[in-house]
Each structure stands twice: as structure tokens, then as C-alpha cells.
CSV table of C-alpha atoms in Angstrom, one decimal:
chain,number,residue,atom,x,y,z
C,19,UNK,CA,0.0,0.0,0.0
C,20,UNK,CA,1.3,3.5,-0.9
C,21,UNK,CA,2.1,5.8,2.0
C,22,UNK,CA,0.1,9.0,2.2
C,23,UNK,CA,3.2,11.0,3.0
C,24,UNK,CA,5.8,12.7,0.8
C,25,UNK,CA,9.0,14.5,1.4
C,26,UNK,CA,7.7,17.7,3.1
C,27,UNK,CA,8.6,21.2,1.9
C,28,UNK,CA,7.0,23.0,4.7
C,29,UNK,CA,3.6,23.4,6.4
C,30,UNK,CA,0.3,23.0,4.5
C,31,UNK,CA,-0.2,25.6,1.8
C,32,UNK,CA,-3.3,27.9,1.8
C,33,UNK,CA,-5.0,28.9,-1.4
C,34,UNK,CA,-4.1,32.6,-0.8
C,35,UNK,CA,-0.4,31.7,-0.2
C,36,UNK,CA,-0.4,29.6,-3.4
C,37,UNK,CA,-1.8,32.5,-5.4
C,38,UNK,CA,0.8,35.0,-4.0
C,39,UNK,CA,3.7,32.6,-4.7
C,40,UNK,CA,2.6,32.0,-8.3
C,41,UNK,CA,2.2,35.7,-9.0
C,42,UNK,CA,5.8,36.3,-7.6
C,43,UNK,CA,7.6,33.5,-9.4
C,44,UNK,CA,6.0,33.1,-12.9
C,45,UNK,CA,7.4,36.3,-14.4
C,46,UNK,CA,10.7,37.6,-12.9
C,47,UNK,CA,11.2,40.9,-14.7
C,48,UNK,CA,14.4,42.7,-15.6
C,49,UNK,CA,16.5,43.5,-18.6
C,50,UNK,CA,16.7,40.5,-21.0
C,51,UNK,CA,20.3,39.2,-20.5
C,52,UNK,CA,20.3,35.4,-20.6
C,53,UNK,CA,19.3,32.7,-23.1
C,54,UNK,CA,19.1,28.9,-22.8
C,55,UNK,CA,18.1,25.9,-24.8
C,56,UNK,CA,17.0,22.4,-24.2
C,57,UNK,CA,17.7,19.9,-27.0
C,58,UNK,CA,15.9,16.5,-27.1
C,59,UNK,CA,17.1,13.8,-29.5
C,60,UNK,CA,15.9,10.4,-30.5
C,61,UNK,CA,18.6,7.7,-30.3
C,62,UNK,CA,18.8,5.6,-33.4
C,63,UNK,CA,20.9,2.9,-34.9
C,64,UNK,CA,23.8,4.6,-36.8
C,65,UNK,CA,23.6,2.4,-39.9
C,66,UNK,CA,19.9,2.0,-40.2
C,67,UNK,CA,17.6,4.2,-38.1
C,68,UNK,CA,14.7,1.9,-39.0
C,69,UNK,CA,16.3,-0.9,-36.9
C,70,UNK,CA,14.9,-0.8,-33.4
C,71,UNK,CA,17.4,-0.2,-30.6
C,72,UNK,CA,16.9,-2.8,-27.9
C,73,UNK,CA,16.4,-1.4,-24.4
C,74,UNK,CA,19.5,-3.2,-23.2
C,75,UNK,CA,21.6,-1.6,-25.9
C,76,UNK,CA,20.1,1.8,-25.2
C,77,UNK,CA,20.8,1.5,-21.4
C,78,UNK,CA,24.4,0.7,-22.1
C,79,UNK,CA,24.8,3.7,-24.3
C,80,UNK,CA,23.1,6.0,-21.8
C,81,UNK,CA,25.5,4.8,-19.1
C,82,UNK,CA,28.4,5.7,-21.4
C,83,UNK,CA,27.1,9.2,-22.0
C,84,UNK,CA,26.5,9.8,-18.3
C,85,UNK,CA,30.2,9.5,-17.7
C,86,UNK,CA,31.0,12.5,-19.9
C,87,UNK,CA,32.2,15.8,-18.3
C,88,UNK,CA,29.5,17.9,-19.9
C,89,UNK,CA,28.7,21.6,-19.2
C,90,UNK,CA,25.0,21.1,-20.0
C,91,UNK,CA,22.6,19.1,-17.8
C,92,UNK,CA,22.1,15.6,-19.2
C,93,UNK,CA,18.7,13.9,-18.7
C,94,UNK,CA,16.7,11.2,-20.5
C,95,UNK,CA,13.1,11.1,-21.5
C,96,UNK,CA,10.9,8.0,-20.8
C,97,UNK,CA,11.5,6.5,-24.2
C,98,UNK,CA,15.2,6.9,-24.0
C,99,UNK,CA,15.4,10.3,-25.7
C,100,UNK,CA,18.5,12.2,-24.7
C,101,UNK,CA,18.2,15.7,-23.6
C,102,UNK,CA,20.9,18.4,-23.1
C,103,UNK,CA,19.9,21.5,-21.2
C,104,UNK,CA,22.3,24.5,-21.3
C,105,UNK,CA,23.0,26.6,-18.4
C,106,UNK,CA,21.6,30.2,-18.5
C,107,UNK,CA,24.1,31.9,-20.8
C,108,UNK,CA,25.0,35.5,-20.9
C,109,UNK,CA,24.8,35.6,-24.7
C,110,UNK,CA,23.5,33.6,-27.6
C,111,UNK,CA,26.9,32.5,-28.7
C,112,UNK,CA,27.8,31.3,-25.2
C,113,UNK,CA,24.7,29.2,-25.3
C,114,UNK,CA,25.3,27.8,-28.7
C,115,UNK,CA,29.0,27.1,-28.3
C,116,UNK,CA,28.5,25.2,-25.0
C,117,UNK,CA,25.8,23.0,-26.4
C,118,UNK,CA,27.7,22.4,-29.6
C,119,UNK,CA,30.7,21.2,-27.6
C,120,UNK,CA,28.7,18.9,-25.5
C,121,UNK,CA,26.9,17.5,-28.5
C,122,UNK,CA,30.3,16.7,-30.1
C,123,UNK,CA,31.3,14.8,-27.0
C,124,UNK,CA,28.0,12.9,-26.9
C,125,UNK,CA,28.1,11.9,-30.5
C,126,UNK,CA,31.7,10.7,-30.1
C,127,UNK,CA,30.6,8.5,-27.3
C,128,UNK,CA,27.7,7.0,-29.1
C,129,UNK,CA,29.4,6.4,-32.5
C,130,UNK,CA,31.6,3.5,-31.4
C,131,UNK,CA,28.4,1.9,-30.0
C,132,UNK,CA,26.7,2.1,-33.4
C,133,UNK,CA,24.3,4.7,-32.3
C,134,UNK,CA,23.5,8.3,-33.3
C,135,UNK,CA,21.3,11.2,-32.4
C,136,UNK,CA,18.4,11.9,-34.7
C,137,UNK,CA,16.5,15.2,-35.0
C,138,UNK,CA,12.8,14.5,-35.7
C,139,UNK,CA,9.8,15.9,-33.9
C,140,UNK,CA,8.5,12.3,-33.5
C,141,UNK,CA,10.1,9.0,-34.4
C,142,UNK,CA,9.2,8.4,-38.0
C,143,UNK,CA,9.5,4.6,-37.8
C,144,UNK,CA,9.1,3.3,-34.2
C,145,UNK,CA,5.7,3.4,-32.6
C,146,UNK,CA,5.0,2.5,-30.0
C,147,UNK,CA,8.4,2.8,-28.3
C,148,UNK,CA,8.9,0.9,-25.1
C,149,UNK,CA,9.2,3.1,-22.0
C,150,UNK,CA,12.7,2.6,-20.6
C,151,UNK,CA,12.5,4.8,-17.6
C,152,UNK,CA,10.6,3.1,-14.8
C,153,UNK,CA,10.1,5.9,-12.2
C,154,UNK,CA,7.1,6.9,-10.1
C,155,UNK,CA,6.7,10.2,-12.1
C,156,UNK,CA,6.5,8.5,-15.4
C,157,UNK,CA,4.4,5.6,-14.1
C,158,UNK,CA,1.9,8.1,-12.9
C,159,UNK,CA,2.1,10.2,-16.0
C,160,UNK,CA,1.4,7.3,-18.3
C,161,UNK,CA,-1.7,6.4,-16.2
C,162,UNK,CA,-3.0,10.0,-16.2
C,163,UNK,CA,-2.4,10.7,-19.9
C,164,UNK,CA,-3.8,7.4,-21.1
C,165,UNK,CA,-7.2,8.5,-19.9
C,166,UNK,CA,-7.5,10.7,-23.0
C,167,UNK,CA,-5.9,8.3,-25.6
C,168,UNK,CA,-2.6,7.3,-27.0
C,169,UNK,CA,-1.1,10.7,-27.5
C,170,UNK,CA,0.4,10.8,-24.0
C,171,UNK,CA,2.5,7.7,-24.5
C,172,UNK,CA,3.7,8.9,-27.9
C,173,UNK,CA,4.7,12.3,-26.4
C,174,UNK,CA,6.5,10.6,-23.6
C,175,UNK,CA,8.4,8.0,-25.6
C,176,UNK,CA,8.5,9.1,-29.3
C,177,UNK,CA,8.8,12.9,-29.4
C,178,UNK,CA,11.7,15.3,-29.4
C,179,UNK,CA,12.0,19.1,-29.5
C,180,UNK,CA,14.1,22.2,-29.4
C,181,UNK,CA,13.1,24.4,-26.5
C,182,UNK,CA,14.3,28.0,-26.1
C,183,UNK,CA,14.4,29.8,-22.8
C,184,UNK,CA,14.5,33.6,-22.6
C,185,UNK,CA,14.2,36.2,-19.8
C,186,UNK,CA,10.6,37.3,-19.1
C,187,UNK,CA,11.5,40.9,-19.9
C,188,UNK,CA,11.2,44.3,-18.3
C,189,UNK,CA,8.4,45.3,-16.0
C,190,UNK,CA,7.9,48.5,-18.1
C,191,UNK,CA,6.0,48.6,-21.4
C,192,UNK,CA,7.7,48.4,-24.7
C,193,UNK,CA,9.2,45.8,-27.1
C,194,UNK,CA,11.3,44.3,-24.3
C,195,UNK,CA,8.6,44.4,-21.6
C,196,UNK,CA,7.2,41.2,-20.2
C,197,UNK,CA,3.6,42.0,-21.4
C,198,UNK,CA,4.8,42.4,-25.0
C,199,UNK,CA,7.1,39.4,-24.9
C,200,UNK,CA,4.3,37.2,-23.5
C,201,UNK,CA,1.9,38.3,-26.3
C,202,UNK,CA,4.7,37.9,-28.9
C,203,UNK,CA,5.4,34.4,-27.7
C,204,UNK,CA,1.8,33.4,-28.0
C,205,UNK,CA,1.5,34.5,-31.7
C,206,UNK,CA,5.1,33.9,-32.8
C,207,UNK,CA,4.9,30.4,-31.4
C,208,UNK,CA,2.5,29.4,-34.2
C,209,UNK,CA,5.0,30.7,-36.8
C,210,UNK,CA,7.8,28.7,-35.1
C,211,UNK,CA,5.6,25.6,-35.4
C,212,UNK,CA,5.1,26.2,-39.1
C,213,UNK,CA,8.7,27.1,-40.0
C,214,UNK,CA,10.4,24.3,-38.1
C,215,UNK,CA,7.8,21.5,-38.6
C,216,UNK,CA,9.7,18.3,-38.9
C,217,UNK,CA,7.4,15.3,-38.0
C,218,UNK,CA,5.2,14.3,-41.0
C,219,UNK,CA,5.6,10.6,-40.4
C,220,UNK,CA,5.0,8.5,-37.3
C,221,UNK,CA,5.3,4.8,-36.8
C,222,UNK,CA,6.2,4.3,-40.5
C,223,UNK,CA,3.1,6.1,-41.8
C,224,UNK,CA,2.3,9.6,-43.1
C,225,UNK,CA,0.0,11.4,-40.7
C,226,UNK,CA,-1.3,14.3,-42.8
C,227,UNK,CA,0.5,16.8,-40.4
C,228,UNK,CA,3.8,18.5,-41.1
C,229,UNK,CA,4.2,18.7,-37.3
C,230,UNK,CA,2.7,15.5,-35.9
C,231,UNK,CA,4.4,16.3,-32.6
C,232,UNK,CA,2.3,19.5,-32.3
C,233,UNK,CA,-0.8,17.5,-33.2
C,234,UNK,CA,0.0,15.1,-30.4
C,235,UNK,CA,0.3,17.9,-27.9
C,236,UNK,CA,-3.0,19.3,-29.0
C,237,UNK,CA,-4.7,16.0,-28.3
C,238,UNK,CA,-2.8,15.1,-25.2
C,239,UNK,CA,-5.0,16.4,-22.3
C,240,UNK,CA,-8.1,18.6,-22.0
C,241,UNK,CA,-6.2,21.3,-19.9
C,242,UNK,CA,-2.6,20.3,-19.2
C,243,UNK,CA,-1.2,21.4,-22.5
C,244,UNK,CA,-3.2,24.5,-23.1
C,245,UNK,CA,-2.1,28.1,-22.9
C,246,UNK,CA,-3.8,30.2,-20.2
C,247,UNK,CA,-6.4,32.8,-21.3
C,248,UNK,CA,-4.9,35.7,-23.3
C,249,UNK,CA,-7.7,38.1,-22.2
C,250,UNK,CA,-6.4,39.1,-18.8
C,251,UNK,CA,-3.2,40.1,-17.0
C,252,UNK,CA,-0.6,37.4,-17.5
C,253,UNK,CA,0.3,36.8,-13.8
C,254,UNK,CA,-3.3,36.5,-12.9
C,255,UNK,CA,-4.2,34.3,-15.8
C,256,UNK,CA,-1.3,31.9,-15.3
C,257,UNK,CA,-2.0,31.7,-11.5
C,258,UNK,CA,-5.6,30.7,-12.2
C,259,UNK,CA,-4.5,28.2,-14.9
C,260,UNK,CA,-2.1,26.5,-12.5
C,261,UNK,CA,-4.6,26.2,-9.7
C,262,UNK,CA,-7.5,25.1,-11.9
C,263,UNK,CA,-5.6,22.4,-13.8
C,264,UNK,CA,-6.1,18.9,-12.5
C,265,UNK,CA,-3.3,17.4,-10.5
C,266,UNK,CA,-1.4,14.7,-12.4
C,267,UNK,CA,-0.2,12.8,-9.3
C,268,UNK,CA,0.1,13.0,-5.6
C,269,UNK,CA,3.6,11.9,-4.6
C,270,UNK,CA,4.2,9.3,-1.9
C,271,UNK,CA,7.2,8.3,0.1
C,272,UNK,CA,6.7,4.6,-0.7
C,273,UNK,CA,4.9,2.7,-3.4
C,274,UNK,CA,3.1,4.0,-6.5
C,275,UNK,CA,1.9,7.6,-6.5
C,276,UNK,CA,-1.8,8.3,-6.4
C,277,UNK,CA,-3.2,9.5,-9.8
C,278,UNK,CA,-6.5,11.3,-9.0
C,279,UNK,CA,-9.0,12.0,-11.7
C,280,UNK,CA,-10.3,15.5,-12.0
C,281,UNK,CA,-8.8,16.9,-8.8
C,282,UNK,CA,-7.6,20.4,-9.4
C,283,UNK,CA,-4.8,21.9,-7.3
C,284,UNK,CA,-7.3,24.5,-6.0
C,285,UNK,CA,-9.6,21.7,-4.8
C,286,UNK,CA,-6.7,19.9,-3.2
C,287,UNK,CA,-5.8,23.1,-1.3
C,288,UNK,CA,-9.4,23.6,-0.1
C,289,UNK,CA,-10.1,20.0,0.9
C,290,UNK,CA,-6.7,18.9,2.2
C,291,UNK,CA,-7.3,15.5,0.6
C,292,UNK,CA,-5.8,13.0,0.0
C,293,UNK,CA,-3.3,14.8,2.2
C,294,UNK,CA,-2.5,18.5,2.7
C,295,UNK,CA,-0.5,20.1,-0.1
C,296,UNK,CA,2.6,22.1,0.5
C,297,UNK,CA,4.9,24.4,-1.5
C,298,UNK,CA,6.9,21.5,-2.9
C,299,UNK,CA,3.7,20.0,-4.2
C,300,UNK,CA,2.8,23.3,-6.0
C,301,UNK,CA,6.2,23.5,-7.6
C,302,UNK,CA,6.0,19.9,-8.7
C,303,UNK,CA,2.5,20.4,-10.1
C,304,UNK,CA,3.9,23.2,-12.3
C,305,UNK,CA,6.4,20.8,-13.8
C,306,UNK,CA,3.4,18.7,-15.0
C,307,UNK,CA,1.9,21.5,-17.0
C,308,UNK,CA,3.0,21.7,-20.6
C,309,UNK,CA,1.6,24.8,-22.4
C,310,UNK,CA,3.3,26.0,-25.5
C,311,UNK,CA,5.0,28.8,-23.5
C,312,UNK,CA,5.6,28.0,-19.9
C,313,UNK,CA,6.5,30.9,-17.5
C,314,UNK,CA,9.0,29.7,-15.0
C,315,UNK,CA,10.4,33.1,-14.0
C,316,UNK,CA,11.7,33.1,-17.6
C,317,UNK,CA,9.8,32.1,-20.7
C,318,UNK,CA,10.2,28.5,-21.9
C,319,UNK,CA,9.1,28.2,-25.6
C,320,UNK,CA,8.2,24.5,-26.1
C,321,UNK,CA,6.7,24.3,-29.6
C,322,UNK,CA,9.6,23.6,-31.9
C,323,UNK,CA,10.2,20.2,-33.4
C,324,UNK,CA,13.7,18.7,-33.1
C,325,UNK,CA,15.7,19.6,-36.3
C,326,UNK,CA,17.6,17.6,-38.8
C,327,UNK,CA,21.4,17.7,-39.3
C,328,UNK,CA,24.2,18.1,-36.9
C,329,UNK,CA,23.7,21.9,-36.4
C,330,UNK,CA,20.0,22.3,-37.5
C,331,UNK,CA,19.0,23.0,-33.9
C,332,UNK,CA,21.0,26.2,-33.9
C,333,UNK,CA,18.7,28.0,-36.3
C,334,UNK,CA,15.5,28.1,-34.2
C,335,UNK,CA,17.5,29.0,-31.1
C,336,UNK,CA,19.3,31.8,-32.9
C,337,UNK,CA,16.2,33.2,-34.7
C,338,UNK,CA,14.1,33.1,-31.6
C,339,UNK,CA,16.7,34.8,-29.4
C,340,UNK,CA,17.2,37.5,-32.0
C,341,UNK,CA,13.5,38.2,-32.4
C,342,UNK,CA,13.0,38.5,-28.6
C,343,UNK,CA,16.1,40.2,-27.4
C,344,UNK,CA,16.8,42.8,-30.1
C,345,UNK,CA,14.4,45.7,-29.6
C,346,UNK,CA,14.2,46.6,-33.2
C,347,UNK,CA,13.6,43.0,-34.4
C,348,UNK,CA,11.1,42.5,-31.6
C,349,UNK,CA,9.0,45.5,-32.7
C,350,UNK,CA,9.1,44.5,-36.3
C,351,UNK,CA,8.1,40.9,-35.7
C,352,UNK,CA,5.4,42.0,-33.3
C,353,UNK,CA,3.8,44.1,-36.0
C,354,UNK,CA,4.1,41.1,-38.4
C,355,UNK,CA,2.5,38.6,-36.1
C,356,UNK,CA,-0.2,40.8,-34.5
C,357,UNK,CA,-2.8,40.2,-37.3
C,358,UNK,CA,-2.5,36.5,-36.6
C,359,UNK,CA,-4.6,37.0,-33.5
C,360,UNK,CA,-7.6,37.3,-35.8
C,361,UNK,CA,-7.1,33.6,-36.8
C,362,UNK,CA,-6.9,32.2,-33.3
C,363,UNK,CA,-10.6,31.4,-32.8
C,364,UNK,CA,-12.2,30.8,-29.4
C,365,UNK,CA,-9.9,28.0,-28.2
C,366,UNK,CA,-6.5,28.5,-26.6
C,367,UNK,CA,-3.2,27.4,-28.2
C,368,UNK,CA,-2.3,24.7,-29.3
C,369,UNK,CA,-5.9,23.7,-30.1
C,370,UNK,CA,-7.1,26.9,-31.9
C,371,UNK,CA,-7.3,27.3,-35.6
C,372,UNK,CA,-4.1,29.2,-36.0
C,373,UNK,CA,-1.9,26.6,-34.3
C,374,UNK,CA,-3.6,23.7,-36.1
C,375,UNK,CA,-3.1,25.4,-39.4
C,376,UNK,CA,0.6,25.8,-38.6
C,377,UNK,CA,1.0,22.2,-37.6
C,378,UNK,CA,-0.9,20.8,-40.6
C,379,UNK,CA,0.2,23.2,-43.4
C,380,UNK,CA,3.6,24.6,-42.3
C,381,UNK,CA,4.6,27.3,-44.6
C,382,UNK,CA,2.4,26.0,-47.4
C,383,UNK,CA,-0.2,28.3,-45.6
C,384,UNK,CA,0.2,31.6,-47.4
C,385,UNK,CA,-0.4,33.8,-44.3
C,386,UNK,CA,2.1,32.0,-42.2
C,387,UNK,CA,4.6,32.0,-45.2
C,388,UNK,CA,4.4,35.8,-45.5
C,389,UNK,CA,4.9,36.3,-41.8
C,390,UNK,CA,7.8,33.9,-41.7
C,391,UNK,CA,9.6,35.8,-44.4
C,392,UNK,CA,9.2,39.0,-42.4
C,393,UNK,CA,10.5,37.2,-39.3
C,394,UNK,CA,13.7,36.1,-41.0
C,395,UNK,CA,14.1,39.5,-42.6
C,396,UNK,CA,14.1,41.0,-39.1
C,397,UNK,CA,16.2,38.3,-37.5
C,398,UNK,CA,19.2,38.5,-39.9
C,399,UNK,CA,20.3,42.0,-39.1
C,400,UNK,CA,19.5,41.4,-35.4
C,401,UNK,CA,21.8,38.4,-35.3
C,402,UNK,CA,24.6,40.6,-36.6
C,403,UNK,CA,23.8,43.3,-34.0
C,404,UNK,CA,23.8,40.8,-31.2
C,405,UNK,CA,27.1,39.3,-32.0
C,406,UNK,CA,26.1,36.0,-33.7
C,407,UNK,CA,29.1,34.3,-35.4
C,408,UNK,CA,29.4,34.1,-39.1
C,409,UNK,CA,28.8,30.3,-38.9
C,410,UNK,CA,25.4,30.9,-37.2
C,411,UNK,CA,24.4,33.6,-39.6
C,412,UNK,CA,25.3,31.4,-42.5
C,413,UNK,CA,23.2,28.6,-41.1
C,414,UNK,CA,20.2,30.9,-40.7
C,415,UNK,CA,20.7,32.2,-44.3
C,416,UNK,CA,20.9,28.7,-45.6
C,417,UNK,CA,17.7,27.7,-43.8
C,418,UNK,CA,15.9,30.7,-45.2
C,419,UNK,CA,17.0,30.0,-48.7
C,420,UNK,CA,16.2,26.3,-48.5
C,421,UNK,CA,12.8,26.5,-46.7
C,422,UNK,CA,11.4,29.9,-45.8
C,423,UNK,CA,11.7,31.7,-49.1
C,424,UNK,CA,10.1,28.9,-51.2
C,425,UNK,CA,7.5,28.2,-48.5
C,426,UNK,CA,8.7,24.8,-47.2
C,427,UNK,CA,9.8,23.3,-44.0
C,428,UNK,CA,12.0,20.3,-43.0
C,429,UNK,CA,9.0,18.1,-43.0
C,430,UNK,CA,8.6,18.4,-46.7
C,431,UNK,CA,12.1,16.9,-47.3
C,432,UNK,CA,11.4,14.0,-45.0
C,433,UNK,CA,8.3,13.2,-47.0
C,434,UNK,CA,10.4,13.1,-50.2
C,435,UNK,CA,13.1,10.9,-48.6
C,436,UNK,CA,10.7,8.3,-47.3
C,437,UNK,CA,8.4,8.1,-50.3
């Protein structure tokens, strides 16, 4: 029988204290100075990525990678996906250089084992993948997400992304203010989905989506993956969203964790059942919410598919950082994406019309194509102004010429290669 206890973080939390805490920690304002990125990778057979990698072989490879002296934090997703998370960096180039160095070391360790890192939003060939991490968190997550269908297991075990982390911004209004950056992230996020869509195939079959990964997120859970309302003040809306989203699990000291159905965190605070919640429970609950943009003091943009090639991941990180942290580019892109709000519809991202169009059509959608060209036109001079290296600028230019200008995305090439 599972214990009703859990490692305690303090006395029972009140609803009022939870609201105060959330309002204080969700947007930590100040001049934008730091940038970070989290890179998820599928691990495939080096010679034939269609060949399944047995769990025993994957476990041995992961042990080898764990021994490396990396600067980035190294973690693994439930299906064995490898994730590198940079430290908060004082510049874009510091972020990119540290991740590139760590990736070189990881690839060098995997190569002799006959394995490689693959950049796809979802695994094109292997579905379902076996879950290799057997931990209480993922046991509970699989139970909770399975209630709404198979998308949860696919997200856990078969998806990979590029996530970009940026400072929340200034308290004051303007292109670098947190209010503007929050709104920009909501609308620009759909453009990022379309530009970098890279998951048209899943389990060996075409899905009809250019970003199947984004389609999975939209189908994952009635509330857990949704953006908060865009109508009110961001701190208040995020606070309400956190408290009114159902709890994924109640942690226990021993045995399996409880997976309640329909119990919101607000109700947990009010009833004190199945046990009183504390500050640690609130912080843990926030890690089980997966909106497209997650405010964690900084802004975590979570909508970008993993990218092909050794350095393809650099392009979305560089473009996103340039658009947000260069005031001139931020203003220009904000004007370009603002009309997209008319396409949203009544539902929040990623379930609304705009985000579904982005995931299904990519840059074949003429409206998104026009906005994407304006985004890259703004990002290119911003990258020069912010000190991006020639190598990074060349990579962005090459991506623009290959995909953005003609109205394509990486997903289109994968369709050709697998036809």
C-alpha cells in the first residue's frame, strides 16, 4: 500500500499563499540578459535508423554518456530520448557554443556503440516505443495521460524538441517588456511551429500533419497542454490556470503515486485530501503542465520540433533569441504577427485554428509564409547586431533559402526521402 506521505517542503499551503507565490515566481522581470536551450534527441541505430534499438543496448549507451564531463545538464526522457539543457548563458553564442561542444562529445561516445542522435519531432518509424524509464513520475504520467488516448504515451516516448528559454523581460511597457514578450510568444509560437515543422511521419506512416508532434500535444489532455487565457493580466491568468488544472499525481514516500482524476490543485488546497498540499507540491505540479509557452520566471518556448542535421538545432535558437532580445527586431516581428490574433478562434493554443493550421500546413499556408519571411528579414540584421558568429548567420541564411523563401519546412524533405 502506498504511503500517504511525501518529502515535506513545509507546512500545509493555503489557497491565498499559493496565489501569492505563483504571482511572484511566474514572471521575474528585468533587462533581458540570458538565453538557454534544451535539446531533445531520438537515439537511433547509426547504420539503419529503422532498426529498433533494444532497451539493453540503449541502457548501455546511456551509461556511457552519463560518464562524460558535460557543461549542459544531461537527462533522459521516458522512451530513452537524450536531452541536453544548457546553463543560462550571458549571450546567444555562449549558449550555442557550450551546447555544440557537449553534442560533439555525446556523438563521439555514441558512435563506437553504433548509435546516433536523430533530429525529428516524432520518431518516423518506431511506434509504440517501449518506455525505458521506470520511475514513479512516469508511471503516474502514463496512467493519467492514457485517460485521453494514445497521444500521451507517444509524447513521452517518441517525441523530441528544441526548447528556447528567454528572460521574461522588463516590467515597463515596450518591445522588451514582459507584457509584450508574453503576447509575442503566443503568436510567434505558431510561426515557429510552421517554420520548423519536422514530423510528418510517425510509426512508418504519413500522418497528414507537417508537425505530428504538435498535433499530439493538442490531443494530449483537456487542460494540461493549453495556454492560459490571453484576455487578462498574465500573472493572474497563469495563476488561475495552474490552480484550476487537475493534479497529475500526488507523490508518496513509498509505493506507487496516487493518480487522482479531476482533482484540481485548488480543490486539493481547499479540501486537504488525500493529504494537505505544501509548497513543494505546488512547484512539482507546475512541472506537470505543458503549455506551448511556460512561464518559469523566464519564458520557456516549447513548440519547436527537433531539427535535422548536426547543427540544424542552432537555427531556431538563434532566430528566436534574435527576435525577442533585439528591440528593433522584436518590434518589427510583433507588428508582423499581431494580425494572426484574428485567426486564433475561441480555443487557446495549441488547439485553436491558427496553431492547427501551422501544424498541418507549415509554410504552405500563405499567411504564415508571409509572416515567416518577415521574421527572417528581421532576424538576420538582429543576429549581426547581437554578435552571432558568421557560422550561425550562414546557417540561418541557408535555412531561409532552403525552406522559408520557397514556402517549405524540414517536414517536406522528410516526405520526399521516405516516399
